[in-house]
mmCIF file of the C-alpha atoms, coordinates in Angstrom:
data_MODEL
# 
_entry.id   MODEL 
# 
loop_
_atom_site.group_PDB 
_atom_site.id 
_atom_site.type_symbol 
_atom_site.label_atom_id 
_atom_site.label_alt_id 
_atom_site.label_comp_id 
_atom_site.label_asym_id 
_atom_site.label_entity_id 
_atom_site.label_seq_id 
_atom_site.pdbx_PDB_ins_code 
_atom_site.Cartn_x 
_atom_site.Cartn_y 
_atom_site.Cartn_z 
_atom_site.occupancy 
_atom_site.B_iso_or_equiv 
_atom_site.pdbx_formal_charge 
_atom_site.auth_seq_id 
_atom_site.auth_comp_id 
_atom_site.auth_asym_id 
_atom_site.auth_atom_id 
_atom_site.pdbx_PDB_model_num 
ATOM 1   C CA . MET A 1 1   ? 18.698 -170.840 -56.900 1.00 0.00 ? 1   MET A CA 1 
ATOM 2   C CA . ASN A 1 2   ? 16.693 -172.588 -59.602 1.00 0.00 ? 2   ASN A CA 1 
ATOM 3   C CA . TRP A 1 3   ? 17.189 -176.065 -61.025 1.00 0.00 ? 3   TRP A CA 1 
ATOM 4   C CA . SER A 1 4   ? 19.121 -174.886 -64.102 1.00 0.00 ? 4   SER A CA 1 
ATOM 5   C CA . GLU A 1 5   ? 21.635 -173.046 -61.893 1.00 0.00 ? 5   GLU A CA 1 
ATOM 6   C CA . TRP A 1 6   ? 21.915 -176.132 -59.683 1.00 0.00 ? 6   TRP A CA 1 
ATOM 7   C CA . LEU A 1 7   ? 22.669 -178.391 -62.657 1.00 0.00 ? 7   LEU A CA 1 
ATOM 8   C CA . THR A 1 8   ? 25.187 -175.907 -64.059 1.00 0.00 ? 8   THR A CA 1 
ATOM 9   C CA . GLY A 1 9   ? 26.997 -175.786 -60.725 1.00 0.00 ? 9   GLY A CA 1 
ATOM 10  C CA . PHE A 1 10  ? 26.842 -179.564 -60.490 1.00 0.00 ? 10  PHE A CA 1 
ATOM 11  C CA . ALA A 1 11  ? 28.544 -179.984 -63.858 1.00 0.00 ? 11  ALA A CA 1 
ATOM 12  C CA . GLY A 1 12  ? 31.197 -177.405 -63.029 1.00 0.00 ? 12  GLY A CA 1 
ATOM 13  C CA . ALA A 1 13  ? 32.204 -178.772 -59.640 1.00 0.00 ? 13  ALA A CA 1 
ATOM 14  C CA . SER A 1 14  ? 35.901 -179.220 -58.879 1.00 0.00 ? 14  SER A CA 1 
ATOM 15  C CA . PRO A 1 15  ? 37.617 -182.614 -59.260 1.00 0.00 ? 15  PRO A CA 1 
ATOM 16  C CA . ILE A 1 16  ? 38.385 -182.550 -55.520 1.00 0.00 ? 16  ILE A CA 1 
ATOM 17  C CA . GLU A 1 17  ? 34.691 -182.221 -54.667 1.00 0.00 ? 17  GLU A CA 1 
ATOM 18  C CA . TRP A 1 18  ? 33.836 -185.049 -57.056 1.00 0.00 ? 18  TRP A CA 1 
ATOM 19  C CA . ILE A 1 19  ? 36.431 -187.374 -55.498 1.00 0.00 ? 19  ILE A CA 1 
ATOM 20  C CA . ALA A 1 20  ? 35.219 -186.480 -52.006 1.00 0.00 ? 20  ALA A CA 1 
ATOM 21  C CA . THR A 1 21  ? 31.621 -187.051 -53.078 1.00 0.00 ? 21  THR A CA 1 
ATOM 22  C CA . MET A 1 22  ? 32.270 -190.504 -54.532 1.00 0.00 ? 22  MET A CA 1 
ATOM 23  C CA . SER A 1 23  ? 34.399 -191.518 -51.551 1.00 0.00 ? 23  SER A CA 1 
ATOM 24  C CA . GLY A 1 24  ? 31.589 -190.464 -49.227 1.00 0.00 ? 24  GLY A CA 1 
ATOM 25  C CA . PHE A 1 25  ? 29.071 -192.491 -51.188 1.00 0.00 ? 25  PHE A CA 1 
ATOM 26  C CA . LEU A 1 26  ? 31.248 -195.609 -51.017 1.00 0.00 ? 26  LEU A CA 1 
ATOM 27  C CA . CYS A 1 27  ? 31.887 -195.040 -47.308 1.00 0.00 ? 27  CYS A CA 1 
ATOM 28  C CA . VAL A 1 28  ? 28.198 -194.948 -46.383 1.00 0.00 ? 28  VAL A CA 1 
ATOM 29  C CA . TYR A 1 29  ? 27.428 -197.927 -48.626 1.00 0.00 ? 29  TYR A CA 1 
ATOM 30  C CA . LEU A 1 30  ? 30.061 -199.971 -46.770 1.00 0.00 ? 30  LEU A CA 1 
ATOM 31  C CA . VAL A 1 31  ? 28.756 -198.793 -43.388 1.00 0.00 ? 31  VAL A CA 1 
ATOM 32  C CA . ILE A 1 32  ? 25.315 -200.113 -44.345 1.00 0.00 ? 32  ILE A CA 1 
ATOM 33  C CA . LYS A 1 33  ? 27.007 -203.430 -45.174 1.00 0.00 ? 33  LYS A CA 1 
ATOM 34  C CA . ARG A 1 34  ? 28.813 -203.261 -41.801 1.00 0.00 ? 34  ARG A CA 1 
ATOM 35  C CA . SER A 1 35  ? 32.148 -203.541 -43.614 1.00 0.00 ? 35  SER A CA 1 
ATOM 36  C CA . ILE A 1 36  ? 35.245 -202.222 -41.867 1.00 0.00 ? 36  ILE A CA 1 
ATOM 37  C CA . TRP A 1 37  ? 36.496 -200.958 -45.260 1.00 0.00 ? 37  TRP A CA 1 
ATOM 38  C CA . CYS A 1 38  ? 34.141 -198.003 -44.822 1.00 0.00 ? 38  CYS A CA 1 
ATOM 39  C CA . PHE A 1 39  ? 36.863 -196.245 -42.854 1.00 0.00 ? 39  PHE A CA 1 
ATOM 40  C CA . PHE A 1 40  ? 39.317 -196.290 -45.777 1.00 0.00 ? 40  PHE A CA 1 
ATOM 41  C CA . PHE A 1 41  ? 36.965 -194.354 -48.054 1.00 0.00 ? 41  PHE A CA 1 
ATOM 42  C CA . GLY A 1 42  ? 35.796 -192.283 -45.106 1.00 0.00 ? 42  GLY A CA 1 
ATOM 43  C CA . LEU A 1 43  ? 39.345 -191.081 -44.518 1.00 0.00 ? 43  LEU A CA 1 
ATOM 44  C CA . ILE A 1 44  ? 39.637 -189.896 -48.126 1.00 0.00 ? 44  ILE A CA 1 
ATOM 45  C CA . GLN A 1 45  ? 36.254 -188.151 -47.936 1.00 0.00 ? 45  GLN A CA 1 
ATOM 46  C CA . VAL A 1 46  ? 36.801 -186.233 -44.702 1.00 0.00 ? 46  VAL A CA 1 
ATOM 47  C CA . THR A 1 47  ? 40.332 -185.122 -45.575 1.00 0.00 ? 47  THR A CA 1 
ATOM 48  C CA . LEU A 1 48  ? 39.200 -183.592 -48.873 1.00 0.00 ? 48  LEU A CA 1 
ATOM 49  C CA . TYR A 1 49  ? 36.085 -181.997 -47.381 1.00 0.00 ? 49  TYR A CA 1 
ATOM 50  C CA . ALA A 1 50  ? 38.108 -180.276 -44.658 1.00 0.00 ? 50  ALA A CA 1 
ATOM 51  C CA . TRP A 1 51  ? 39.854 -178.387 -47.484 1.00 0.00 ? 51  TRP A CA 1 
ATOM 52  C CA . ILE A 1 52  ? 36.629 -177.743 -49.420 1.00 0.00 ? 52  ILE A CA 1 
ATOM 53  C CA . PHE A 1 53  ? 34.757 -176.288 -46.429 1.00 0.00 ? 53  PHE A CA 1 
ATOM 54  C CA . PHE A 1 54  ? 37.687 -173.999 -45.572 1.00 0.00 ? 54  PHE A CA 1 
ATOM 55  C CA . GLY A 1 55  ? 37.347 -172.517 -49.046 1.00 0.00 ? 55  GLY A CA 1 
ATOM 56  C CA . VAL A 1 56  ? 33.637 -171.667 -48.608 1.00 0.00 ? 56  VAL A CA 1 
ATOM 57  C CA . LYS A 1 57  ? 33.982 -170.417 -44.987 1.00 0.00 ? 57  LYS A CA 1 
ATOM 58  C CA . LEU A 1 58  ? 31.978 -173.231 -43.394 1.00 0.00 ? 58  LEU A CA 1 
ATOM 59  C CA . TYR A 1 59  ? 34.441 -173.302 -40.533 1.00 0.00 ? 59  TYR A CA 1 
ATOM 60  C CA . SER A 1 60  ? 32.430 -175.552 -38.252 1.00 0.00 ? 60  SER A CA 1 
ATOM 61  C CA . ASP A 1 61  ? 32.181 -178.121 -41.019 1.00 0.00 ? 61  ASP A CA 1 
ATOM 62  C CA . MET A 1 62  ? 35.910 -177.750 -41.662 1.00 0.00 ? 62  MET A CA 1 
ATOM 63  C CA . LEU A 1 63  ? 36.701 -178.407 -37.998 1.00 0.00 ? 63  LEU A CA 1 
ATOM 64  C CA . LEU A 1 64  ? 34.245 -181.300 -37.991 1.00 0.00 ? 64  LEU A CA 1 
ATOM 65  C CA . HIS A 1 65  ? 36.040 -183.018 -40.855 1.00 0.00 ? 65  HIS A CA 1 
ATOM 66  C CA . ILE A 1 66  ? 39.447 -182.515 -39.249 1.00 0.00 ? 66  ILE A CA 1 
ATOM 67  C CA . ILE A 1 67  ? 38.085 -184.290 -36.161 1.00 0.00 ? 67  ILE A CA 1 
ATOM 68  C CA . TYR A 1 68  ? 36.574 -186.930 -38.460 1.00 0.00 ? 68  TYR A CA 1 
ATOM 69  C CA . ILE A 1 69  ? 40.089 -187.868 -39.584 1.00 0.00 ? 69  ILE A CA 1 
ATOM 70  C CA . GLY A 1 70  ? 40.769 -189.074 -36.056 1.00 0.00 ? 70  GLY A CA 1 
ATOM 71  C CA . PHE A 1 71  ? 37.349 -190.732 -35.884 1.00 0.00 ? 71  PHE A CA 1 
ATOM 72  C CA . GLN A 1 72  ? 38.136 -192.856 -38.950 1.00 0.00 ? 72  GLN A CA 1 
ATOM 73  C CA . ILE A 1 73  ? 41.163 -194.309 -37.187 1.00 0.00 ? 73  ILE A CA 1 
ATOM 74  C CA . TYR A 1 74  ? 39.305 -194.682 -33.892 1.00 0.00 ? 74  TYR A CA 1 
ATOM 75  C CA . GLY A 1 75  ? 36.288 -196.301 -35.577 1.00 0.00 ? 75  GLY A CA 1 
ATOM 76  C CA . TYR A 1 76  ? 38.486 -198.787 -37.419 1.00 0.00 ? 76  TYR A CA 1 
ATOM 77  C CA . TRP A 1 77  ? 40.140 -199.764 -34.139 1.00 0.00 ? 77  TRP A CA 1 
ATOM 78  C CA . ILE A 1 78  ? 36.794 -200.267 -32.345 1.00 0.00 ? 78  ILE A CA 1 
ATOM 79  C CA . TRP A 1 79  ? 35.164 -202.182 -35.212 1.00 0.00 ? 79  TRP A CA 1 
ATOM 80  C CA . SER A 1 80  ? 38.182 -204.465 -35.688 1.00 0.00 ? 80  SER A CA 1 
ATOM 81  C CA . LYS A 1 81  ? 37.565 -205.884 -32.216 1.00 0.00 ? 81  LYS A CA 1 
ATOM 82  C CA . ASN A 1 82  ? 33.847 -206.585 -32.782 1.00 0.00 ? 82  ASN A CA 1 
ATOM 83  C CA . LEU A 1 83  ? 33.463 -208.550 -36.023 1.00 0.00 ? 83  LEU A CA 1 
ATOM 84  C CA . ASP A 1 84  ? 31.324 -211.630 -36.559 1.00 0.00 ? 84  ASP A CA 1 
ATOM 85  C CA . ASP A 1 85  ? 32.300 -214.747 -38.529 1.00 0.00 ? 85  ASP A CA 1 
ATOM 86  C CA . GLN A 1 86  ? 31.565 -212.936 -41.822 1.00 0.00 ? 86  GLN A CA 1 
ATOM 87  C CA . HIS A 1 87  ? 33.799 -210.006 -40.762 1.00 0.00 ? 87  HIS A CA 1 
ATOM 88  C CA . HIS A 1 88  ? 30.789 -207.723 -40.276 1.00 0.00 ? 88  HIS A CA 1 
ATOM 89  C CA . VAL A 1 89  ? 30.557 -205.500 -37.228 1.00 0.00 ? 89  VAL A CA 1 
ATOM 90  C CA . ILE A 1 90  ? 28.198 -206.611 -34.438 1.00 0.00 ? 90  ILE A CA 1 
ATOM 91  C CA . VAL A 1 91  ? 25.396 -204.093 -33.740 1.00 0.00 ? 91  VAL A CA 1 
ATOM 92  C CA . HIS A 1 92  ? 24.477 -202.971 -30.188 1.00 0.00 ? 92  HIS A CA 1 
ATOM 93  C CA . ALA A 1 93  ? 21.065 -201.511 -29.316 1.00 0.00 ? 93  ALA A CA 1 
ATOM 94  C CA . GLY A 1 94  ? 21.859 -198.862 -26.696 1.00 0.00 ? 94  GLY A CA 1 
ATOM 95  C CA . THR A 1 95  ? 19.361 -197.610 -24.099 1.00 0.00 ? 95  THR A CA 1 
ATOM 96  C CA . LEU A 1 96  ? 16.685 -194.926 -24.364 1.00 0.00 ? 96  LEU A CA 1 
ATOM 97  C CA . ARG A 1 97  ? 18.381 -192.967 -21.575 1.00 0.00 ? 97  ARG A CA 1 
ATOM 98  C CA . TYR A 1 98  ? 21.656 -193.053 -23.481 1.00 0.00 ? 98  TYR A CA 1 
ATOM 99  C CA . TYR A 1 99  ? 20.059 -191.676 -26.662 1.00 0.00 ? 99  TYR A CA 1 
ATOM 100 C CA . ILE A 1 100 ? 18.240 -188.925 -24.728 1.00 0.00 ? 100 ILE A CA 1 
ATOM 101 C CA . HIS A 1 101 ? 21.563 -187.823 -23.236 1.00 0.00 ? 101 HIS A CA 1 
ATOM 102 C CA . MET A 1 102 ? 23.047 -187.736 -26.734 1.00 0.00 ? 102 MET A CA 1 
ATOM 103 C CA . MET A 1 103 ? 20.174 -185.558 -28.028 1.00 0.00 ? 103 MET A CA 1 
ATOM 104 C CA . LEU A 1 104 ? 20.602 -183.114 -25.140 1.00 0.00 ? 104 LEU A CA 1 
ATOM 105 C CA . LEU A 1 105 ? 24.318 -182.979 -25.860 1.00 0.00 ? 105 LEU A CA 1 
ATOM 106 C CA . VAL A 1 106 ? 23.594 -182.078 -29.493 1.00 0.00 ? 106 VAL A CA 1 
ATOM 107 C CA . ALA A 1 107 ? 21.160 -179.303 -28.494 1.00 0.00 ? 107 ALA A CA 1 
ATOM 108 C CA . VAL A 1 108 ? 23.450 -177.638 -25.943 1.00 0.00 ? 108 VAL A CA 1 
ATOM 109 C CA . THR A 1 109 ? 26.660 -177.843 -27.952 1.00 0.00 ? 109 THR A CA 1 
ATOM 110 C CA . SER A 1 110 ? 24.944 -176.606 -31.132 1.00 0.00 ? 110 SER A CA 1 
ATOM 111 C CA . LEU A 1 111 ? 23.689 -173.469 -29.390 1.00 0.00 ? 111 LEU A CA 1 
ATOM 112 C CA . VAL A 1 112 ? 27.040 -172.744 -27.723 1.00 0.00 ? 112 VAL A CA 1 
ATOM 113 C CA . TRP A 1 113 ? 29.114 -173.375 -30.840 1.00 0.00 ? 113 TRP A CA 1 
ATOM 114 C CA . GLY A 1 114 ? 26.680 -171.520 -33.091 1.00 0.00 ? 114 GLY A CA 1 
ATOM 115 C CA . TRP A 1 115 ? 26.817 -168.460 -30.841 1.00 0.00 ? 115 TRP A CA 1 
ATOM 116 C CA . THR A 1 116 ? 30.631 -168.627 -30.799 1.00 0.00 ? 116 THR A CA 1 
ATOM 117 C CA . MET A 1 117 ? 30.859 -168.812 -34.585 1.00 0.00 ? 117 MET A CA 1 
ATOM 118 C CA . ALA A 1 118 ? 28.279 -166.036 -35.045 1.00 0.00 ? 118 ALA A CA 1 
ATOM 119 C CA . ASN A 1 119 ? 30.099 -163.646 -32.729 1.00 0.00 ? 119 ASN A CA 1 
ATOM 120 C CA . SER A 1 120 ? 33.753 -164.518 -33.332 1.00 0.00 ? 120 SER A CA 1 
ATOM 121 C CA . THR A 1 121 ? 34.092 -165.292 -37.046 1.00 0.00 ? 121 THR A CA 1 
ATOM 122 C CA . ASP A 1 122 ? 32.676 -164.478 -40.474 1.00 0.00 ? 122 ASP A CA 1 
ATOM 123 C CA . ALA A 1 123 ? 31.154 -167.963 -40.631 1.00 0.00 ? 123 ALA A CA 1 
ATOM 124 C CA . SER A 1 124 ? 28.229 -168.456 -42.992 1.00 0.00 ? 124 SER A CA 1 
ATOM 125 C CA . LEU A 1 125 ? 24.982 -169.887 -41.528 1.00 0.00 ? 125 LEU A CA 1 
ATOM 126 C CA . PRO A 1 126 ? 26.695 -170.317 -38.139 1.00 0.00 ? 126 PRO A CA 1 
ATOM 127 C CA . TYR A 1 127 ? 23.866 -172.003 -36.186 1.00 0.00 ? 127 TYR A CA 1 
ATOM 128 C CA . TYR A 1 128 ? 22.913 -174.440 -38.936 1.00 0.00 ? 128 TYR A CA 1 
ATOM 129 C CA . ASP A 1 129 ? 26.586 -175.168 -39.537 1.00 0.00 ? 129 ASP A CA 1 
ATOM 130 C CA . ALA A 1 130 ? 27.096 -175.687 -35.801 1.00 0.00 ? 130 ALA A CA 1 
ATOM 131 C CA . PHE A 1 131 ? 24.159 -178.083 -35.625 1.00 0.00 ? 131 PHE A CA 1 
ATOM 132 C CA . THR A 1 132 ? 25.428 -180.284 -38.442 1.00 0.00 ? 132 THR A CA 1 
ATOM 133 C CA . THR A 1 133 ? 28.868 -180.240 -36.807 1.00 0.00 ? 133 THR A CA 1 
ATOM 134 C CA . CYS A 1 134 ? 27.746 -181.159 -33.293 1.00 0.00 ? 134 CYS A CA 1 
ATOM 135 C CA . ALA A 1 135 ? 25.069 -183.640 -34.360 1.00 0.00 ? 135 ALA A CA 1 
ATOM 136 C CA . SER A 1 136 ? 27.497 -185.292 -36.788 1.00 0.00 ? 136 SER A CA 1 
ATOM 137 C CA . LEU A 1 137 ? 30.105 -185.742 -34.067 1.00 0.00 ? 137 LEU A CA 1 
ATOM 138 C CA . VAL A 1 138 ? 27.554 -187.403 -31.818 1.00 0.00 ? 138 VAL A CA 1 
ATOM 139 C CA . ALA A 1 139 ? 26.302 -189.558 -34.702 1.00 0.00 ? 139 ALA A CA 1 
ATOM 140 C CA . GLN A 1 140 ? 29.879 -190.547 -35.565 1.00 0.00 ? 140 GLN A CA 1 
ATOM 141 C CA . TRP A 1 141 ? 30.518 -191.480 -31.928 1.00 0.00 ? 141 TRP A CA 1 
ATOM 142 C CA . LEU A 1 142 ? 27.400 -193.677 -31.974 1.00 0.00 ? 142 LEU A CA 1 
ATOM 143 C CA . LEU A 1 143 ? 28.505 -195.202 -35.273 1.00 0.00 ? 143 LEU A CA 1 
ATOM 144 C CA . SER A 1 144 ? 32.015 -195.907 -33.982 1.00 0.00 ? 144 SER A CA 1 
ATOM 145 C CA . HIS A 1 145 ? 30.474 -197.694 -31.003 1.00 0.00 ? 145 HIS A CA 1 
ATOM 146 C CA . LYS A 1 146 ? 28.121 -199.660 -33.277 1.00 0.00 ? 146 LYS A CA 1 
ATOM 147 C CA . LYS A 1 147 ? 24.929 -198.218 -31.759 1.00 0.00 ? 147 LYS A CA 1 
ATOM 148 C CA . LEU A 1 148 ? 21.789 -199.257 -33.605 1.00 0.00 ? 148 LEU A CA 1 
ATOM 149 C CA . PHE A 1 149 ? 20.170 -195.817 -33.822 1.00 0.00 ? 149 PHE A CA 1 
ATOM 150 C CA . ASN A 1 150 ? 23.205 -193.860 -35.009 1.00 0.00 ? 150 ASN A CA 1 
ATOM 151 C CA . TRP A 1 151 ? 21.348 -193.781 -38.337 1.00 0.00 ? 151 TRP A CA 1 
ATOM 152 C CA . SER A 1 152 ? 18.458 -191.779 -36.863 1.00 0.00 ? 152 SER A CA 1 
ATOM 153 C CA . PHE A 1 153 ? 20.903 -189.030 -35.904 1.00 0.00 ? 153 PHE A CA 1 
ATOM 154 C CA . TRP A 1 154 ? 22.410 -189.119 -39.387 1.00 0.00 ? 154 TRP A CA 1 
ATOM 155 C CA . ILE A 1 155 ? 18.966 -188.749 -40.970 1.00 0.00 ? 155 ILE A CA 1 
ATOM 156 C CA . VAL A 1 156 ? 18.383 -185.445 -39.165 1.00 0.00 ? 156 VAL A CA 1 
ATOM 157 C CA . VAL A 1 157 ? 21.907 -184.241 -39.977 1.00 0.00 ? 157 VAL A CA 1 
ATOM 158 C CA . ASP A 1 158 ? 21.454 -185.044 -43.655 1.00 0.00 ? 158 ASP A CA 1 
ATOM 159 C CA . ILE A 1 159 ? 18.179 -183.101 -43.921 1.00 0.00 ? 159 ILE A CA 1 
ATOM 160 C CA . VAL A 1 160 ? 19.785 -179.955 -42.502 1.00 0.00 ? 160 VAL A CA 1 
ATOM 161 C CA . ALA A 1 161 ? 23.020 -180.443 -44.461 1.00 0.00 ? 161 ALA A CA 1 
ATOM 162 C CA . ILE A 1 162 ? 21.197 -180.705 -47.798 1.00 0.00 ? 162 ILE A CA 1 
ATOM 163 C CA . TRP A 1 163 ? 19.747 -177.240 -47.262 1.00 0.00 ? 163 TRP A CA 1 
ATOM 164 C CA . VAL A 1 164 ? 23.044 -175.731 -46.049 1.00 0.00 ? 164 VAL A CA 1 
ATOM 165 C CA . TYR A 1 165 ? 25.085 -177.023 -48.985 1.00 0.00 ? 165 TYR A CA 1 
ATOM 166 C CA . TRP A 1 166 ? 22.355 -176.013 -51.441 1.00 0.00 ? 166 TRP A CA 1 
ATOM 167 C CA . GLN A 1 167 ? 22.614 -172.457 -50.097 1.00 0.00 ? 167 GLN A CA 1 
ATOM 168 C CA . LYS A 1 168 ? 26.416 -172.470 -50.424 1.00 0.00 ? 168 LYS A CA 1 
ATOM 169 C CA . GLY A 1 169 ? 26.415 -173.725 -54.023 1.00 0.00 ? 169 GLY A CA 1 
ATOM 170 C CA . LEU A 1 170 ? 28.116 -177.053 -53.229 1.00 0.00 ? 170 LEU A CA 1 
ATOM 171 C CA . HIS A 1 171 ? 26.000 -178.899 -55.761 1.00 0.00 ? 171 HIS A CA 1 
ATOM 172 C CA . PRO A 1 172 ? 27.531 -182.384 -55.861 1.00 0.00 ? 172 PRO A CA 1 
ATOM 173 C CA . THR A 1 173 ? 27.756 -182.240 -52.073 1.00 0.00 ? 173 THR A CA 1 
ATOM 174 C CA . SER A 1 174 ? 24.060 -181.404 -51.718 1.00 0.00 ? 174 SER A CA 1 
ATOM 175 C CA . ALA A 1 175 ? 23.299 -184.313 -54.057 1.00 0.00 ? 175 ALA A CA 1 
ATOM 176 C CA . LEU A 1 176 ? 25.614 -186.544 -52.023 1.00 0.00 ? 176 LEU A CA 1 
ATOM 177 C CA . TYR A 1 177 ? 23.781 -185.686 -48.815 1.00 0.00 ? 177 TYR A CA 1 
ATOM 178 C CA . PHE A 1 178 ? 20.451 -186.409 -50.477 1.00 0.00 ? 178 PHE A CA 1 
ATOM 179 C CA . CYS A 1 179 ? 21.853 -189.848 -51.289 1.00 0.00 ? 179 CYS A CA 1 
ATOM 180 C CA . PHE A 1 180 ? 23.121 -190.041 -47.709 1.00 0.00 ? 180 PHE A CA 1 
ATOM 181 C CA . LEU A 1 181 ? 19.588 -189.362 -46.481 1.00 0.00 ? 181 LEU A CA 1 
ATOM 182 C CA . ILE A 1 182 ? 18.182 -192.236 -48.513 1.00 0.00 ? 182 ILE A CA 1 
ATOM 183 C CA . MET A 1 183 ? 21.067 -194.494 -47.515 1.00 0.00 ? 183 MET A CA 1 
ATOM 184 C CA . ALA A 1 184 ? 20.675 -193.583 -43.838 1.00 0.00 ? 184 ALA A CA 1 
ATOM 185 C CA . CYS A 1 185 ? 17.050 -194.721 -43.975 1.00 0.00 ? 185 CYS A CA 1 
ATOM 186 C CA . ILE A 1 186 ? 18.175 -197.962 -45.618 1.00 0.00 ? 186 ILE A CA 1 
ATOM 187 C CA . GLY A 1 187 ? 20.999 -198.307 -43.116 1.00 0.00 ? 187 GLY A CA 1 
ATOM 188 C CA . GLN A 1 188 ? 18.651 -197.927 -40.171 1.00 0.00 ? 188 GLN A CA 1 
ATOM 189 C CA . TRP A 1 189 ? 16.450 -200.692 -41.568 1.00 0.00 ? 189 TRP A CA 1 
ATOM 190 C CA . GLN A 1 190 ? 19.382 -202.977 -42.414 1.00 0.00 ? 190 GLN A CA 1 
ATOM 191 C CA . TRP A 1 191 ? 21.037 -202.573 -39.003 1.00 0.00 ? 191 TRP A CA 1 
ATOM 192 C CA . PHE A 1 192 ? 17.695 -203.131 -37.274 1.00 0.00 ? 192 PHE A CA 1 
ATOM 193 C CA . LYS A 1 193 ? 17.236 -206.397 -39.183 1.00 0.00 ? 193 LYS A CA 1 
ATOM 194 C CA . SER A 1 194 ? 20.804 -207.418 -38.363 1.00 0.00 ? 194 SER A CA 1 
ATOM 195 C CA . TYR A 1 195 ? 20.247 -206.700 -34.679 1.00 0.00 ? 195 TYR A CA 1 
ATOM 196 C CA . GLN A 1 196 ? 16.977 -208.669 -34.666 1.00 0.00 ? 196 GLN A CA 1 
ATOM 197 C CA . ASN A 1 197 ? 18.685 -211.626 -36.345 1.00 0.00 ? 197 ASN A CA 1 
ATOM 198 C CA . SER A 1 198 ? 21.623 -211.630 -33.943 1.00 0.00 ? 198 SER A CA 1 
ATOM 199 C CA . PHE A 1 199 ? 19.248 -211.275 -30.980 1.00 0.00 ? 199 PHE A CA 1 
ATOM 200 C CA . ALA A 1 200 ? 17.193 -214.204 -32.237 1.00 0.00 ? 200 ALA A CA 1 
ATOM 201 C CA . ARG A 1 201 ? 20.297 -216.350 -32.670 1.00 0.00 ? 201 ARG A CA 1 
ATOM 202 C CA . SER A 1 202 ? 21.557 -215.547 -29.174 1.00 0.00 ? 202 SER A CA 1 
ATOM 203 C CA . SER A 1 203 ? 18.110 -216.279 -27.694 1.00 0.00 ? 203 SER A CA 1 
ATOM 204 C CA . HIS A 1 204 ? 17.979 -219.675 -29.378 1.00 0.00 ? 204 HIS A CA 1 
ATOM 205 C CA . GLY A 1 205 ? 21.553 -220.372 -28.442 1.00 0.00 ? 205 GLY A CA 1 
# 
């Protein structure tokens, strides 16, 4: 696919994909700001994308976004109990051992789910699709529990997702995930600064 085809597909995207794309952008922006309102726009995004991915036979992504619906509610509940005086969520560092376990979980589940999709369905790009599904679930779990390095997991997911959606002709979605990649890098930096500031305040307190 060349750039002219990409731009043509971008302009001709469905209204549903555009609404999902904009909702996703607003969701990630609010996550960076540590605002609990991120889950409102996140719920709109994941509900619409579950339908979109069913239409293009990315079944792992479809299942992922159905699960995400529950994660939006769960994340809101967790965050609502851990807000600072400015109503921003409080960031937790997590341990190296914890993150290593999460990476191993992504690797094993991606291989198992990819093999299942490749041998049991007509799924497109089954192993790449499985990776973005499994890694996204782990990243969302880390995000829901306010872990500092959830953004590092999202960065890897976004890189793979950009390529997958490019291949499937989901042009606004590939652009959205490119924005997500940039925003994830910003988010990692912003959350790191927030954690350093809160750590410094607690040390001086």
